[in-house]
Protein backbone atom coordinates (compact mmCIF):
# COMPACT_ATOMS: atom_id res chain seq x y z
CA UNK A 1 0.00 0.00 0.00
CA UNK A 2 1.13 3.57 -0.67
CA UNK A 3 2.35 5.54 2.34
CA UNK A 4 -0.99 7.32 2.48
CA UNK A 5 -3.79 4.77 2.14
CA UNK A 6 -6.34 5.61 -0.52
CA UNK A 7 -9.72 6.93 0.56
CA UNK A 8 -12.48 4.44 -0.16
CA UNK A 9 -16.19 5.27 -0.23
CA UNK A 10 -19.01 2.75 -0.25
CA UNK A 11 -22.57 3.66 -1.24
CA UNK A 12 -25.18 1.37 0.32
CA UNK A 13 -24.66 -0.08 3.79
CA UNK A 14 -26.64 -3.28 3.22
CA UNK A 15 -25.50 -6.87 3.16
CA UNK A 16 -22.70 -6.30 0.63
CA UNK A 17 -21.76 -2.63 1.04
CA UNK A 18 -21.21 -2.73 4.80
CA UNK A 19 -18.82 -5.67 4.50
CA UNK A 20 -17.00 -4.15 1.52
CA UNK A 21 -16.42 -1.13 3.78
CA UNK A 22 -15.19 -3.50 6.49
CA UNK A 23 -12.56 -5.25 4.37
CA UNK A 24 -11.08 -1.94 3.16
CA UNK A 25 -11.08 -0.53 6.70
CA UNK A 26 -9.41 -3.70 7.96
CA UNK A 27 -6.71 -3.16 5.33
CA UNK A 28 -6.05 0.32 6.79
CA UNK A 29 -8.00 2.56 4.39
CA UNK A 30 -10.15 5.43 5.67
CA UNK A 31 -13.66 4.54 4.52
CA UNK A 32 -16.80 6.64 4.10
CA UNK A 33 -19.95 4.55 4.27
CA UNK A 34 -23.18 6.08 3.05
CA UNK A 35 -26.84 5.10 2.94
CA UNK A 36 -30.18 6.87 2.88
CA UNK A 37 -30.65 7.14 6.67
CA UNK A 38 -28.68 7.32 9.89
CA UNK A 39 -30.71 4.34 11.05
CA UNK A 40 -29.43 2.14 8.20
CA UNK A 41 -25.87 3.27 8.94
CA UNK A 42 -26.26 2.57 12.66
CA UNK A 43 -27.54 -0.93 11.93
CA UNK A 44 -24.63 -1.56 9.56
CA UNK A 45 -22.08 -0.53 12.19
CA UNK A 46 -23.68 -2.80 14.78
CA UNK A 47 -23.60 -5.70 12.32
CA UNK A 48 -19.94 -5.02 11.48
CA UNK A 49 -18.97 -4.93 15.16
CA UNK A 50 -20.64 -8.32 15.52
CA UNK A 51 -18.86 -9.74 12.44
CA UNK A 52 -15.52 -8.57 13.83
CA UNK A 53 -16.01 -9.99 17.30
CA UNK A 54 -17.38 -13.32 16.06
CA UNK A 55 -14.65 -13.46 13.40
CA UNK A 56 -11.96 -13.13 16.07
CA UNK A 57 -13.63 -15.71 18.37
CA UNK A 58 -13.95 -18.20 15.50
CA UNK A 59 -10.40 -17.58 14.28
CA UNK A 60 -11.34 -15.99 10.92
CA UNK A 61 -9.55 -12.75 11.75
CA UNK A 62 -6.53 -11.99 13.95
CA UNK A 63 -7.41 -9.63 16.76
CA UNK A 64 -4.50 -7.34 15.83
CA UNK A 65 -5.91 -6.92 12.28
CA UNK A 66 -9.27 -5.76 13.60
CA UNK A 67 -7.89 -3.01 15.87
CA UNK A 68 -9.15 0.42 14.84
CA UNK A 69 -11.15 -1.02 11.95
CA UNK A 70 -14.54 0.33 13.00
CA UNK A 71 -13.09 3.76 13.75
CA UNK A 72 -11.80 3.98 10.19
CA UNK A 73 -15.38 3.67 8.87
CA UNK A 74 -17.11 7.05 8.84
CA UNK A 75 -20.85 6.86 8.29
CA UNK A 76 -22.50 9.75 6.46
CA UNK A 77 -25.76 10.40 4.66
CA UNK A 78 -24.24 13.31 2.69
CA UNK A 79 -22.93 12.48 -0.77
CA UNK A 80 -20.87 15.69 -0.68
CA UNK A 81 -18.65 14.04 1.97
CA UNK A 82 -17.39 11.61 -0.70
CA UNK A 83 -15.74 14.30 -2.86
CA UNK A 84 -12.21 13.34 -1.93
CA UNK A 85 -12.49 9.57 -2.61
CA UNK A 86 -9.91 7.57 -4.58
CA UNK A 87 -12.18 4.53 -4.97
CA UNK A 88 -15.99 4.60 -4.89
CA UNK A 89 -17.81 1.28 -4.61
CA UNK A 90 -21.56 1.32 -5.22
CA UNK A 91 -23.61 -1.46 -3.61
CA UNK A 92 -27.20 -0.12 -3.54
CA UNK A 93 -30.38 -1.97 -4.57
CA UNK A 94 -30.18 -3.92 -7.82
CA UNK A 95 -32.25 -1.31 -9.65
CA UNK A 96 -30.91 0.46 -12.70
CA UNK A 97 -32.81 3.70 -11.96
CA UNK A 98 -31.46 3.93 -8.41
CA UNK A 99 -27.91 3.18 -9.56
CA UNK A 100 -28.18 5.62 -12.49
CA UNK A 101 -29.20 8.48 -10.21
CA UNK A 102 -26.36 7.78 -7.78
CA UNK A 103 -23.66 7.56 -10.45
CA UNK A 104 -24.97 10.75 -12.07
CA UNK A 105 -24.62 12.56 -8.72
CA UNK A 106 -21.21 11.08 -7.91
CA UNK A 107 -19.92 12.11 -11.32
CA UNK A 108 -20.51 15.74 -10.33
CA UNK A 109 -19.21 15.43 -6.77
CA UNK A 110 -16.16 13.15 -6.70
CA UNK A 111 -12.69 14.37 -7.72
CA UNK A 112 -11.33 13.50 -11.15
CA UNK A 113 -9.29 10.31 -11.44
CA UNK A 114 -11.18 8.35 -8.77
CA UNK A 115 -12.02 4.77 -9.72
CA UNK A 116 -15.79 4.16 -9.88
CA UNK A 117 -16.79 0.54 -9.21
CA UNK A 118 -20.26 -0.97 -9.21
CA UNK A 119 -21.09 -4.21 -7.40
CA UNK A 120 -24.06 -5.00 -9.64
CA UNK A 121 -24.74 -8.71 -10.22
CA UNK A 122 -26.95 -8.42 -13.27
CA UNK A 123 -26.87 -4.98 -14.93
CA UNK A 124 -24.27 -4.70 -17.71
CA UNK A 125 -21.31 -2.60 -16.53
CA UNK A 126 -21.32 -0.70 -19.85
CA UNK A 127 -24.94 0.31 -19.22
CA UNK A 128 -24.09 1.76 -15.80
CA UNK A 129 -20.96 3.44 -17.21
CA UNK A 130 -23.23 5.38 -19.58
CA UNK A 131 -24.65 7.28 -16.57
CA UNK A 132 -21.34 9.10 -15.99
CA UNK A 133 -19.81 11.59 -18.42
CA UNK A 134 -17.44 10.42 -21.19
CA UNK A 135 -14.32 11.75 -19.43
CA UNK A 136 -15.17 9.63 -16.35
CA UNK A 137 -15.83 6.38 -18.24
CA UNK A 138 -12.19 5.23 -18.45
CA UNK A 139 -12.33 5.00 -14.64
CA UNK A 140 -15.63 3.08 -14.46
CA UNK A 141 -15.72 -0.69 -13.97
CA UNK A 142 -17.45 -3.53 -12.14
CA UNK A 143 -16.06 -5.16 -9.00
CA UNK A 144 -18.28 -8.10 -8.15
CA UNK A 145 -17.80 -9.31 -4.57
CA UNK A 146 -19.26 -12.45 -3.03
CA UNK A 147 -21.26 -12.86 0.16
CA UNK A 148 -20.17 -12.89 2.95
CA UNK A 149 -17.61 -10.35 1.68
CA UNK A 150 -15.54 -10.49 4.86
CA UNK A 151 -14.92 -14.22 4.24
CA UNK A 152 -15.14 -14.79 0.46
CA UNK A 153 -11.87 -13.93 -1.19
CA UNK A 154 -12.91 -13.58 -4.81
CA UNK A 155 -13.62 -10.36 -6.69
CA UNK A 156 -14.53 -10.37 -10.38
CA UNK A 157 -13.18 -7.21 -12.02
CA UNK A 158 -15.24 -6.34 -15.08
CA UNK A 159 -14.17 -3.64 -17.53
CA UNK A 160 -16.83 -1.75 -19.51
CA UNK A 161 -16.33 -0.58 -23.14
CA UNK A 162 -14.16 2.42 -22.22
CA UNK A 163 -12.40 1.23 -19.04
CA UNK A 164 -8.67 2.01 -19.02
CA UNK A 165 -5.96 -0.52 -18.15
CA UNK A 166 -4.85 1.90 -15.42
CA UNK A 167 -8.25 1.74 -13.71
CA UNK A 168 -8.27 -2.06 -13.92
CA UNK A 169 -4.77 -2.17 -12.41
CA UNK A 170 -5.88 0.13 -9.56
CA UNK A 171 -8.95 -2.02 -8.85
CA UNK A 172 -6.75 -5.14 -8.75
CA UNK A 173 -4.15 -3.49 -6.53
CA UNK A 174 -6.70 -2.17 -4.02
CA UNK A 175 -8.70 -5.42 -3.89
CA UNK A 176 -5.54 -7.50 -3.47
CA UNK A 177 -4.27 -5.09 -0.81
CA UNK A 178 -7.52 -5.83 1.06
CA UNK A 179 -6.80 -9.55 0.97
CA UNK A 180 -8.95 -10.41 -2.05
CA UNK A 181 -8.04 -12.41 -5.14
CA UNK A 182 -9.15 -10.60 -8.28
CA UNK A 183 -9.89 -12.09 -11.67
CA UNK A 184 -10.67 -10.20 -14.85
CA UNK A 185 -13.98 -11.12 -16.49
CA UNK A 186 -15.71 -9.89 -19.64
CA UNK A 187 -18.93 -7.87 -19.28
CA UNK A 188 -21.44 -10.64 -20.03
CA UNK A 189 -24.64 -11.57 -18.16
CA UNK A 190 -23.77 -13.45 -14.96
CA UNK A 191 -20.05 -12.65 -15.46
CA UNK A 192 -18.19 -15.97 -14.86
CA UNK A 193 -19.07 -17.28 -11.42
CA UNK A 194 -22.83 -16.81 -11.59
CA UNK A 195 -22.97 -18.53 -14.95
CA UNK A 196 -21.40 -21.67 -13.59
CA UNK A 197 -23.33 -21.39 -10.32
CA UNK A 198 -26.76 -21.11 -11.91
CA UNK A 199 -26.14 -23.97 -14.35
CA UNK A 200 -25.42 -26.02 -11.21
CA UNK A 201 -28.44 -24.73 -9.24
CA UNK A 202 -30.82 -25.40 -12.13
CA UNK A 203 -29.60 -29.00 -12.34
CA UNK A 204 -29.94 -29.35 -8.55
CA UNK A 205 -33.62 -28.32 -8.65
CA UNK A 206 -34.18 -30.65 -11.63
CA UNK A 207 -32.79 -33.58 -9.60
CA UNK A 208 -35.28 -32.85 -6.82
CA UNK A 209 -38.17 -32.41 -9.28
CA UNK A 210 -37.34 -35.82 -10.74
CA UNK A 211 -37.17 -37.27 -7.19
CA UNK A 212 -33.69 -38.61 -7.85
CA UNK A 213 -32.68 -37.24 -4.43
CA UNK A 214 -34.16 -34.94 -1.79
CA UNK A 215 -32.89 -31.40 -1.25
CA UNK A 216 -31.30 -32.53 2.00
CA UNK A 217 -29.56 -35.48 0.35
CA UNK A 218 -28.18 -33.36 -2.47
CA UNK A 219 -26.87 -30.77 0.02
CA UNK A 220 -25.09 -33.60 1.85
CA UNK A 221 -23.82 -35.02 -1.47
CA UNK A 222 -22.34 -31.68 -2.54
CA UNK A 223 -20.71 -31.09 0.83
CA UNK A 224 -19.20 -34.57 1.09
CA UNK A 225 -18.76 -35.50 -2.57
CA UNK A 226 -17.65 -32.18 -4.02
CA UNK A 227 -16.17 -30.48 -0.96
CA UNK A 228 -18.60 -27.56 -1.16
CA UNK A 229 -18.93 -25.64 2.11
CA UNK A 230 -22.72 -25.63 1.71
CA UNK A 231 -25.16 -27.45 -0.53
CA UNK A 232 -27.17 -25.84 -3.38
CA UNK A 233 -30.43 -25.71 -1.42
CA UNK A 234 -28.83 -24.22 1.67
CA UNK A 235 -27.22 -21.69 -0.63
CA UNK A 236 -30.51 -20.76 -2.35
CA UNK A 237 -32.16 -20.39 1.07
CA UNK A 238 -29.35 -18.03 2.10
CA UNK A 239 -29.30 -15.81 -1.02
CA UNK A 240 -33.11 -16.14 -1.42
CA UNK A 241 -35.01 -18.04 -4.07
CA UNK A 242 -36.36 -14.78 -5.43
CA UNK A 243 -32.86 -13.47 -6.25
CA UNK A 244 -31.94 -16.87 -7.70
CA UNK A 245 -35.01 -16.77 -9.95
CA UNK A 246 -34.29 -13.18 -11.00
CA UNK A 247 -30.69 -14.04 -11.93
CA UNK A 248 -31.75 -17.07 -13.96
CA UNK A 249 -34.41 -15.08 -15.82
CA UNK A 250 -31.76 -12.53 -16.81
CA UNK A 251 -29.38 -15.27 -17.98
CA UNK A 252 -32.17 -17.03 -19.86
CA UNK A 253 -32.72 -13.77 -21.68
CA UNK A 254 -29.03 -13.71 -22.69
CA UNK A 255 -28.28 -17.40 -23.25
CA UNK A 256 -31.64 -19.07 -23.90
CA UNK A 257 -33.07 -22.35 -22.70
CA UNK A 258 -30.09 -23.60 -20.74
CA UNK A 259 -30.79 -20.99 -18.06
CA UNK A 260 -34.59 -21.37 -17.96
CA UNK A 261 -35.54 -21.39 -14.23
CA UNK A 262 -37.10 -24.68 -13.12
CA UNK A 263 -40.89 -24.70 -12.45
CA UNK A 264 -40.35 -25.81 -8.84
CA UNK A 265 -38.16 -22.77 -8.13
CA UNK A 266 -40.87 -20.50 -9.56
CA UNK A 267 -43.51 -22.25 -7.44
CA UNK A 268 -41.43 -21.79 -4.32
CA UNK A 269 -41.12 -18.05 -4.97
CA UNK A 270 -44.81 -17.65 -5.85
CA UNK A 271 -45.70 -19.40 -2.58
CA UNK A 272 -43.51 -16.96 -0.61
CA UNK A 273 -41.01 -19.68 0.27
CA UNK A 274 -38.05 -17.50 -0.52
CA UNK A 275 -35.62 -18.90 2.04
CA UNK A 276 -34.17 -17.95 5.40
CA UNK A 277 -35.43 -14.36 5.17
CA UNK A 278 -39.03 -15.70 5.27
CA UNK A 279 -38.15 -18.66 7.48
CA UNK A 280 -39.60 -20.83 4.69
CA UNK A 281 -37.57 -22.36 1.89
CA UNK A 282 -35.94 -25.63 0.83
CA UNK A 283 -34.27 -26.41 4.13
CA UNK A 284 -35.92 -23.95 6.53
CA UNK A 285 -39.45 -23.76 7.82
CA UNK A 286 -42.38 -26.15 8.05
CA UNK A 287 -41.90 -29.65 6.67
CA UNK A 288 -38.17 -29.27 5.95
CA UNK A 289 -35.00 -30.71 7.43
N1 LIG B 1 -26.54 -10.22 -1.94
C1 LIG B 1 -25.56 -10.82 -2.62
O1 LIG B 1 -25.19 -11.99 -2.37
C2 LIG B 1 -24.85 -10.07 -3.72
C3 LIG B 1 -23.69 -10.61 -4.29
C4 LIG B 1 -23.00 -9.88 -5.26
C5 LIG B 1 -23.49 -8.64 -5.67
N2 LIG B 1 -24.64 -8.14 -5.11
C6 LIG B 1 -25.10 -6.81 -5.54
O2 LIG B 1 -24.74 -5.86 -4.54
C7 LIG B 1 -25.69 -4.77 -4.53
C8 LIG B 1 -26.25 -4.62 -3.13
O3 LIG B 1 -26.87 -5.84 -2.74
P1 LIG B 1 -27.21 -6.15 -1.21
O4 LIG B 1 -27.56 -7.59 -1.16
O5 LIG B 1 -26.13 -5.59 -0.33
O6 LIG B 1 -28.54 -5.25 -1.02
P2 LIG B 1 -29.18 -4.70 0.33
O7 LIG B 1 -30.61 -4.50 0.02
O8 LIG B 1 -28.78 -5.53 1.50
O9 LIG B 1 -28.48 -3.26 0.51
C9 LIG B 1 -28.69 -2.18 -0.34
C10 LIG B 1 -28.49 -0.91 0.48
O10 LIG B 1 -28.49 0.21 -0.42
C11 LIG B 1 -29.12 1.28 0.25
N3 LIG B 1 -29.57 2.29 -0.70
C12 LIG B 1 -30.61 2.23 -1.55
N4 LIG B 1 -30.69 3.38 -2.25
C13 LIG B 1 -29.67 4.16 -1.84
C14 LIG B 1 -29.24 5.46 -2.17
N5 LIG B 1 -29.89 6.20 -3.08
N6 LIG B 1 -28.14 5.96 -1.55
C15 LIG B 1 -27.49 5.23 -0.62
N7 LIG B 1 -27.87 3.99 -0.26
C16 LIG B 1 -28.94 3.46 -0.85
C17 LIG B 1 -30.27 0.61 1.00
O11 LIG B 1 -30.80 1.42 2.02
C18 LIG B 1 -29.61 -0.66 1.50
O12 LIG B 1 -29.03 -0.48 2.78
C19 LIG B 1 -26.73 -5.13 -5.60
O13 LIG B 1 -26.35 -4.49 -6.80
C20 LIG B 1 -26.60 -6.64 -5.72
O14 LIG B 1 -27.00 -7.12 -6.98
C21 LIG B 1 -25.32 -8.82 -4.13
Coordinates of C-alpha atoms and ligand atoms in Angstrom, one line a residue:
X1 CA 0.0 0.0 0.0
X2 CA 1.1 3.6 -0.7
X3 CA 2.3 5.5 2.3
X4 CA -1.0 7.3 2.5
X5 CA -3.8 4.8 2.1
X6 CA -6.3 5.6 -0.5
X7 CA -9.7 6.9 0.6
X8 CA -12.5 4.4 -0.2
X9 CA -16.2 5.3 -0.2
X10 CA -19.0 2.8 -0.2
X11 CA -22.6 3.7 -1.2
X12 CA -25.2 1.4 0.3
X13 CA -24.7 -0.1 3.8
X14 CA -26.6 -3.3 3.2
X15 CA -25.5 -6.9 3.2
X16 CA -22.7 -6.3 0.6
X17 CA -21.8 -2.6 1.0
X18 CA -21.2 -2.7 4.8
X19 CA -18.8 -5.7 4.5
X20 CA -17.0 -4.2 1.5
X21 CA -16.4 -1.1 3.8
X22 CA -15.2 -3.5 6.5
X23 CA -12.6 -5.2 4.4
X24 CA -11.1 -1.9 3.2
X25 CA -11.1 -0.5 6.7
X26 CA -9.4 -3.7 8.0
X27 CA -6.7 -3.2 5.3
X28 CA -6.0 0.3 6.8
X29 CA -8.0 2.6 4.4
X30 CA -10.1 5.4 5.7
X31 CA -13.7 4.5 4.5
X32 CA -16.8 6.6 4.1
X33 CA -19.9 4.6 4.3
X34 CA -23.2 6.1 3.1
X35 CA -26.8 5.1 2.9
X36 CA -30.2 6.9 2.9
X37 CA -30.7 7.1 6.7
X38 CA -28.7 7.3 9.9
X39 CA -30.7 4.3 11.1
X40 CA -29.4 2.1 8.2
X41 CA -25.9 3.3 8.9
X42 CA -26.3 2.6 12.7
X43 CA -27.5 -0.9 11.9
X44 CA -24.6 -1.6 9.6
X45 CA -22.1 -0.5 12.2
X46 CA -23.7 -2.8 14.8
X47 CA -23.6 -5.7 12.3
X48 CA -19.9 -5.0 11.5
X49 CA -19.0 -4.9 15.2
X50 CA -20.6 -8.3 15.5
X51 CA -18.9 -9.7 12.4
X52 CA -15.5 -8.6 13.8
X53 CA -16.0 -10.0 17.3
X54 CA -17.4 -13.3 16.1
X55 CA -14.7 -13.5 13.4
X56 CA -12.0 -13.1 16.1
X57 CA -13.6 -15.7 18.4
X58 CA -13.9 -18.2 15.5
X59 CA -10.4 -17.6 14.3
X60 CA -11.3 -16.0 10.9
X61 CA -9.5 -12.7 11.8
X62 CA -6.5 -12.0 13.9
X63 CA -7.4 -9.6 16.8
X64 CA -4.5 -7.3 15.8
X65 CA -5.9 -6.9 12.3
X66 CA -9.3 -5.8 13.6
X67 CA -7.9 -3.0 15.9
X68 CA -9.2 0.4 14.8
X69 CA -11.1 -1.0 11.9
X70 CA -14.5 0.3 13.0
X71 CA -13.1 3.8 13.8
X72 CA -11.8 4.0 10.2
X73 CA -15.4 3.7 8.9
X74 CA -17.1 7.1 8.8
X75 CA -20.9 6.9 8.3
X76 CA -22.5 9.7 6.5
X77 CA -25.8 10.4 4.7
X78 CA -24.2 13.3 2.7
X79 CA -22.9 12.5 -0.8
X80 CA -20.9 15.7 -0.7
X81 CA -18.7 14.0 2.0
X82 CA -17.4 11.6 -0.7
X83 CA -15.7 14.3 -2.9
X84 CA -12.2 13.3 -1.9
X85 CA -12.5 9.6 -2.6
X86 CA -9.9 7.6 -4.6
X87 CA -12.2 4.5 -5.0
X88 CA -16.0 4.6 -4.9
X89 CA -17.8 1.3 -4.6
X90 CA -21.6 1.3 -5.2
X91 CA -23.6 -1.5 -3.6
X92 CA -27.2 -0.1 -3.5
X93 CA -30.4 -2.0 -4.6
X94 CA -30.2 -3.9 -7.8
X95 CA -32.2 -1.3 -9.6
X96 CA -30.9 0.5 -12.7
X97 CA -32.8 3.7 -12.0
X98 CA -31.5 3.9 -8.4
X99 CA -27.9 3.2 -9.6
X100 CA -28.2 5.6 -12.5
X101 CA -29.2 8.5 -10.2
X102 CA -26.4 7.8 -7.8
X103 CA -23.7 7.6 -10.4
X104 CA -25.0 10.8 -12.1
X105 CA -24.6 12.6 -8.7
X106 CA -21.2 11.1 -7.9
X107 CA -19.9 12.1 -11.3
X108 CA -20.5 15.7 -10.3
X109 CA -19.2 15.4 -6.8
X110 CA -16.2 13.2 -6.7
X111 CA -12.7 14.4 -7.7
X112 CA -11.3 13.5 -11.2
X113 CA -9.3 10.3 -11.4
X114 CA -11.2 8.4 -8.8
X115 CA -12.0 4.8 -9.7
X116 CA -15.8 4.2 -9.9
X117 CA -16.8 0.5 -9.2
X118 CA -20.3 -1.0 -9.2
X119 CA -21.1 -4.2 -7.4
X120 CA -24.1 -5.0 -9.6
X121 CA -24.7 -8.7 -10.2
X122 CA -26.9 -8.4 -13.3
X123 CA -26.9 -5.0 -14.9
X124 CA -24.3 -4.7 -17.7
X125 CA -21.3 -2.6 -16.5
X126 CA -21.3 -0.7 -19.9
X127 CA -24.9 0.3 -19.2
X128 CA -24.1 1.8 -15.8
X129 CA -21.0 3.4 -17.2
X130 CA -23.2 5.4 -19.6
X131 CA -24.6 7.3 -16.6
X132 CA -21.3 9.1 -16.0
X133 CA -19.8 11.6 -18.4
X134 CA -17.4 10.4 -21.2
X135 CA -14.3 11.8 -19.4
X136 CA -15.2 9.6 -16.3
X137 CA -15.8 6.4 -18.2
X138 CA -12.2 5.2 -18.5
X139 CA -12.3 5.0 -14.6
X140 CA -15.6 3.1 -14.5
X141 CA -15.7 -0.7 -14.0
X142 CA -17.4 -3.5 -12.1
X143 CA -16.1 -5.2 -9.0
X144 CA -18.3 -8.1 -8.2
X145 CA -17.8 -9.3 -4.6
X146 CA -19.3 -12.4 -3.0
X147 CA -21.3 -12.9 0.2
X148 CA -20.2 -12.9 3.0
X149 CA -17.6 -10.4 1.7
X150 CA -15.5 -10.5 4.9
X151 CA -14.9 -14.2 4.2
X152 CA -15.1 -14.8 0.5
X153 CA -11.9 -13.9 -1.2
X154 CA -12.9 -13.6 -4.8
X155 CA -13.6 -10.4 -6.7
X156 CA -14.5 -10.4 -10.4
X157 CA -13.2 -7.2 -12.0
X158 CA -15.2 -6.3 -15.1
X159 CA -14.2 -3.6 -17.5
X160 CA -16.8 -1.8 -19.5
X161 CA -16.3 -0.6 -23.1
X162 CA -14.2 2.4 -22.2
X163 CA -12.4 1.2 -19.0
X164 CA -8.7 2.0 -19.0
X165 CA -6.0 -0.5 -18.1
X166 CA -4.8 1.9 -15.4
X167 CA -8.2 1.7 -13.7
X168 CA -8.3 -2.1 -13.9
X169 CA -4.8 -2.2 -12.4
X170 CA -5.9 0.1 -9.6
X171 CA -8.9 -2.0 -8.9
X172 CA -6.7 -5.1 -8.8
X173 CA -4.2 -3.5 -6.5
X174 CA -6.7 -2.2 -4.0
X175 CA -8.7 -5.4 -3.9
X176 CA -5.5 -7.5 -3.5
X177 CA -4.3 -5.1 -0.8
X178 CA -7.5 -5.8 1.1
X179 CA -6.8 -9.6 1.0
X180 CA -8.9 -10.4 -2.1
X181 CA -8.0 -12.4 -5.1
X182 CA -9.2 -10.6 -8.3
X183 CA -9.9 -12.1 -11.7
X184 CA -10.7 -10.2 -14.9
X185 CA -14.0 -11.1 -16.5
X186 CA -15.7 -9.9 -19.6
X187 CA -18.9 -7.9 -19.3
X188 CA -21.4 -10.6 -20.0
X189 CA -24.6 -11.6 -18.2
X190 CA -23.8 -13.4 -15.0
X191 CA -20.1 -12.6 -15.5
X192 CA -18.2 -16.0 -14.9
X193 CA -19.1 -17.3 -11.4
X194 CA -22.8 -16.8 -11.6
X195 CA -23.0 -18.5 -14.9
X196 CA -21.4 -21.7 -13.6
X197 CA -23.3 -21.4 -10.3
X198 CA -26.8 -21.1 -11.9
X199 CA -26.1 -24.0 -14.3
X200 CA -25.4 -26.0 -11.2
X201 CA -28.4 -24.7 -9.2
X202 CA -30.8 -25.4 -12.1
X203 CA -29.6 -29.0 -12.3
X204 CA -29.9 -29.3 -8.6
X205 CA -33.6 -28.3 -8.7
X206 CA -34.2 -30.6 -11.6
X207 CA -32.8 -33.6 -9.6
X208 CA -35.3 -32.8 -6.8
X209 CA -38.2 -32.4 -9.3
X210 CA -37.3 -35.8 -10.7
X211 CA -37.2 -37.3 -7.2
X212 CA -33.7 -38.6 -7.9
X213 CA -32.7 -37.2 -4.4
X214 CA -34.2 -34.9 -1.8
X215 CA -32.9 -31.4 -1.2
X216 CA -31.3 -32.5 2.0
X217 CA -29.6 -35.5 0.4
X218 CA -28.2 -33.4 -2.5
X219 CA -26.9 -30.8 0.0
X220 CA -25.1 -33.6 1.8
X221 CA -23.8 -35.0 -1.5
X222 CA -22.3 -31.7 -2.5
X223 CA -20.7 -31.1 0.8
X224 CA -19.2 -34.6 1.1
X225 CA -18.8 -35.5 -2.6
X226 CA -17.7 -32.2 -4.0
X227 CA -16.2 -30.5 -1.0
X228 CA -18.6 -27.6 -1.2
X229 CA -18.9 -25.6 2.1
X230 CA -22.7 -25.6 1.7
X231 CA -25.2 -27.4 -0.5
X232 CA -27.2 -25.8 -3.4
X233 CA -30.4 -25.7 -1.4
X234 CA -28.8 -24.2 1.7
X235 CA -27.2 -21.7 -0.6
X236 CA -30.5 -20.8 -2.3
X237 CA -32.2 -20.4 1.1
X238 CA -29.3 -18.0 2.1
X239 CA -29.3 -15.8 -1.0
X240 CA -33.1 -16.1 -1.4
X241 CA -35.0 -18.0 -4.1
X242 CA -36.4 -14.8 -5.4
X243 CA -32.9 -13.5 -6.2
X244 CA -31.9 -16.9 -7.7
X245 CA -35.0 -16.8 -10.0
X246 CA -34.3 -13.2 -11.0
X247 CA -30.7 -14.0 -11.9
X248 CA -31.7 -17.1 -14.0
X249 CA -34.4 -15.1 -15.8
X250 CA -31.8 -12.5 -16.8
X251 CA -29.4 -15.3 -18.0
X252 CA -32.2 -17.0 -19.9
X253 CA -32.7 -13.8 -21.7
X254 CA -29.0 -13.7 -22.7
X255 CA -28.3 -17.4 -23.3
X256 CA -31.6 -19.1 -23.9
X257 CA -33.1 -22.4 -22.7
X258 CA -30.1 -23.6 -20.7
X259 CA -30.8 -21.0 -18.1
X260 CA -34.6 -21.4 -18.0
X261 CA -35.5 -21.4 -14.2
X262 CA -37.1 -24.7 -13.1
X263 CA -40.9 -24.7 -12.4
X264 CA -40.3 -25.8 -8.8
X265 CA -38.2 -22.8 -8.1
X266 CA -40.9 -20.5 -9.6
X267 CA -43.5 -22.2 -7.4
X268 CA -41.4 -21.8 -4.3
X269 CA -41.1 -18.1 -5.0
X270 CA -44.8 -17.7 -5.8
X271 CA -45.7 -19.4 -2.6
X272 CA -43.5 -17.0 -0.6
X273 CA -41.0 -19.7 0.3
X274 CA -38.0 -17.5 -0.5
X275 CA -35.6 -18.9 2.0
X276 CA -34.2 -18.0 5.4
X277 CA -35.4 -14.4 5.2
X278 CA -39.0 -15.7 5.3
X279 CA -38.2 -18.7 7.5
X280 CA -39.6 -20.8 4.7
X281 CA -37.6 -22.4 1.9
X282 CA -35.9 -25.6 0.8
X283 CA -34.3 -26.4 4.1
X284 CA -35.9 -24.0 6.5
X285 CA -39.5 -23.8 7.8
X286 CA -42.4 -26.1 8.1
X287 CA -41.9 -29.6 6.7
X288 CA -38.2 -29.3 5.9
X289 CA -35.0 -30.7 7.4
Ligands
LIG1 N1 -26.5 -10.2 -1.9 C1 -25.6 -10.8 -2.6 O1 -25.2 -12.0 -2.4 C2 -24.8 -10.1 -3.7 C3 -23.7 -10.6 -4.3 C4 -23.0 -9.9 -5.3 C5 -23.5 -8.6 -5.7 N2 -24.6 -8.1 -5.1 C6 -25.1 -6.8 -5.5 O2 -24.7 -5.9 -4.5 C7 -25.7 -4.8 -4.5 C8 -26.3 -4.6 -3.1 O3 -26.9 -5.8 -2.7 P1 -27.2 -6.1 -1.2 O4 -27.6 -7.6 -1.2 O5 -26.1 -5.6 -0.3 O6 -28.5 -5.2 -1.0 P2 -29.2 -4.7 0.3 O7 -30.6 -4.5 0.0 O8 -28.8 -5.5 1.5 O9 -28.5 -3.3 0.5 C9 -28.7 -2.2 -0.3 C10 -28.5 -0.9 0.5 O10 -28.5 0.2 -0.4 C11 -29.1 1.3 0.2 N3 -29.6 2.3 -0.7 C12 -30.6 2.2 -1.6 N4 -30.7 3.4 -2.3 C13 -29.7 4.2 -1.8 C14 -29.2 5.5 -2.2 N5 -29.9 6.2 -3.1 N6 -28.1 6.0 -1.6 C15 -27.5 5.2 -0.6 N7 -27.9 4.0 -0.3 C16 -28.9 3.5 -0.9 C17 -30.3 0.6 1.0 O11 -30.8 1.4 2.0 C18 -29.6 -0.7 1.5 O12 -29.0 -0.5 2.8 C19 -26.7 -5.1 -5.6 O13 -26.4 -4.5 -6.8 C20 -26.6 -6.6 -5.7 O14 -27.0 -7.1 -7.0 C21 -25.3 -8.8 -4.1

